[in-house]
Amino acid sequence: WLFHKSMEPLGENNYERAALGEDIPTEEALQLGYVLFDEGMQHFQDDRYAEAINLFERSLAINERFMPHGAVGLVTNLNNLASA
């Protein structure tokens, strides 16, 4: 997940589009999922668990749609959500 720090947030509108099942490019959706996940990790490390949970849930909604079942990123997302 380290390489995702350089990605710029793709915007709230894209999150809503991806979460609602609208067609957006898979790469764009996964980048947004990574950004949300990384932001969640920052909140988690700062002991801001409510914010971390919100971001992990948003990331998970995207990852469940665009990643194959059992993908490492999806499992990591679920693990961190459970930890928060």
Short mmCIF file of C-alpha atoms in Angstrom, two decimals:
data_model
loop_
_atom_site.label_atom_id
_atom_site.label_comp_id
_atom_site.label_asym_id
_atom_site.label_seq_id
_atom_site.Cartn_x
_atom_site.Cartn_y
_atom_site.Cartn_z
CA TRP A 1 0.00 0.00 0.00
CA LEU A 2 2.97 2.34 0.28
CA PHE A 3 2.85 3.53 -3.32
CA HIS A 4 -0.62 4.92 -2.83
CA LYS A 5 0.65 7.87 -0.80
CA SER A 6 1.48 9.65 -4.05
CA MET A 7 -2.03 9.36 -5.44
CA GLU A 8 -4.25 12.37 -5.23
CA PRO A 9 -7.75 11.98 -3.80
CA LEU A 10 -10.21 11.43 -6.61
CA GLY A 11 -13.11 13.28 -5.01
CA GLU A 12 -16.29 12.58 -3.11
CA ASN A 13 -18.34 12.40 -6.30
CA ASN A 14 -16.29 9.47 -7.57
CA TYR A 15 -16.72 7.66 -4.26
CA GLU A 16 -20.48 8.07 -4.50
CA ARG A 17 -20.49 6.87 -8.10
CA ALA A 18 -18.40 3.80 -7.27
CA ALA A 19 -20.33 2.93 -4.12
CA LEU A 20 -23.67 3.26 -5.89
CA GLY A 21 -22.59 0.84 -8.57
CA GLU A 22 -22.25 3.33 -11.39
CA ASP A 23 -19.75 2.53 -14.08
CA ILE A 24 -16.37 4.07 -13.47
CA PRO A 25 -13.06 2.66 -14.67
CA THR A 26 -11.77 -0.11 -12.41
CA GLU A 27 -8.37 1.55 -12.04
CA GLU A 28 -9.98 4.81 -10.93
CA ALA A 29 -12.20 3.00 -8.43
CA LEU A 30 -9.30 1.03 -6.97
CA GLN A 31 -7.19 4.18 -6.64
CA LEU A 32 -10.01 5.80 -4.72
CA GLY A 33 -10.29 2.71 -2.51
CA TYR A 34 -6.55 2.89 -1.80
CA VAL A 35 -6.72 6.59 -0.94
CA LEU A 36 -9.62 6.01 1.46
CA PHE A 37 -7.77 3.07 3.01
CA ASP A 38 -4.58 5.12 3.50
CA GLU A 39 -6.53 7.96 5.08
CA GLY A 40 -8.20 5.41 7.36
CA MET A 41 -4.78 4.09 8.39
CA GLN A 42 -3.67 7.60 9.33
CA HIS A 43 -6.73 8.04 11.54
CA PHE A 44 -6.23 4.56 13.03
CA GLN A 45 -2.60 5.34 13.90
CA ASP A 46 -3.76 8.60 15.50
CA ASP A 47 -6.29 6.67 17.66
CA ARG A 48 -9.19 8.31 15.82
CA TYR A 49 -11.12 5.09 15.42
CA ALA A 50 -14.53 6.45 14.41
CA GLU A 51 -13.01 8.29 11.47
CA ALA A 52 -10.87 5.26 10.59
CA ILE A 53 -13.93 2.97 10.59
CA ASN A 54 -15.81 5.34 8.29
CA LEU A 55 -12.95 5.42 5.79
CA PHE A 56 -12.33 1.67 5.99
CA GLU A 57 -16.02 1.03 5.34
CA ARG A 58 -16.00 3.34 2.34
CA SER A 59 -12.87 1.68 1.00
CA LEU A 60 -14.36 -1.76 1.60
CA ALA A 61 -17.51 -0.89 -0.36
CA ILE A 62 -15.37 -0.08 -3.38
CA ASN A 63 -12.98 -2.99 -2.93
CA GLU A 64 -15.80 -5.51 -2.65
CA ARG A 65 -17.12 -4.35 -5.99
CA PHE A 66 -13.85 -4.07 -7.91
CA MET A 67 -11.51 -6.69 -6.37
CA PRO A 68 -11.81 -10.43 -6.78
CA HIS A 69 -13.10 -12.38 -3.79
CA GLY A 70 -10.19 -13.18 -1.48
CA ALA A 71 -7.85 -10.54 -2.90
CA VAL A 72 -5.11 -9.52 -0.48
CA GLY A 73 -6.26 -5.88 -0.51
CA LEU A 74 -9.80 -6.89 0.35
CA VAL A 75 -8.69 -9.14 3.20
CA THR A 76 -6.40 -6.38 4.53
CA ASN A 77 -9.28 -3.92 4.41
CA LEU A 78 -11.52 -6.30 6.38
CA ASN A 79 -8.77 -6.95 8.92
CA ASN A 80 -8.17 -3.25 9.56
CA LEU A 81 -11.87 -2.56 9.83
CA ALA A 82 -12.15 -5.30 12.45
CA SER A 83 -9.13 -3.91 14.31
CA ALA A 84 -10.61 -0.41 14.48
#
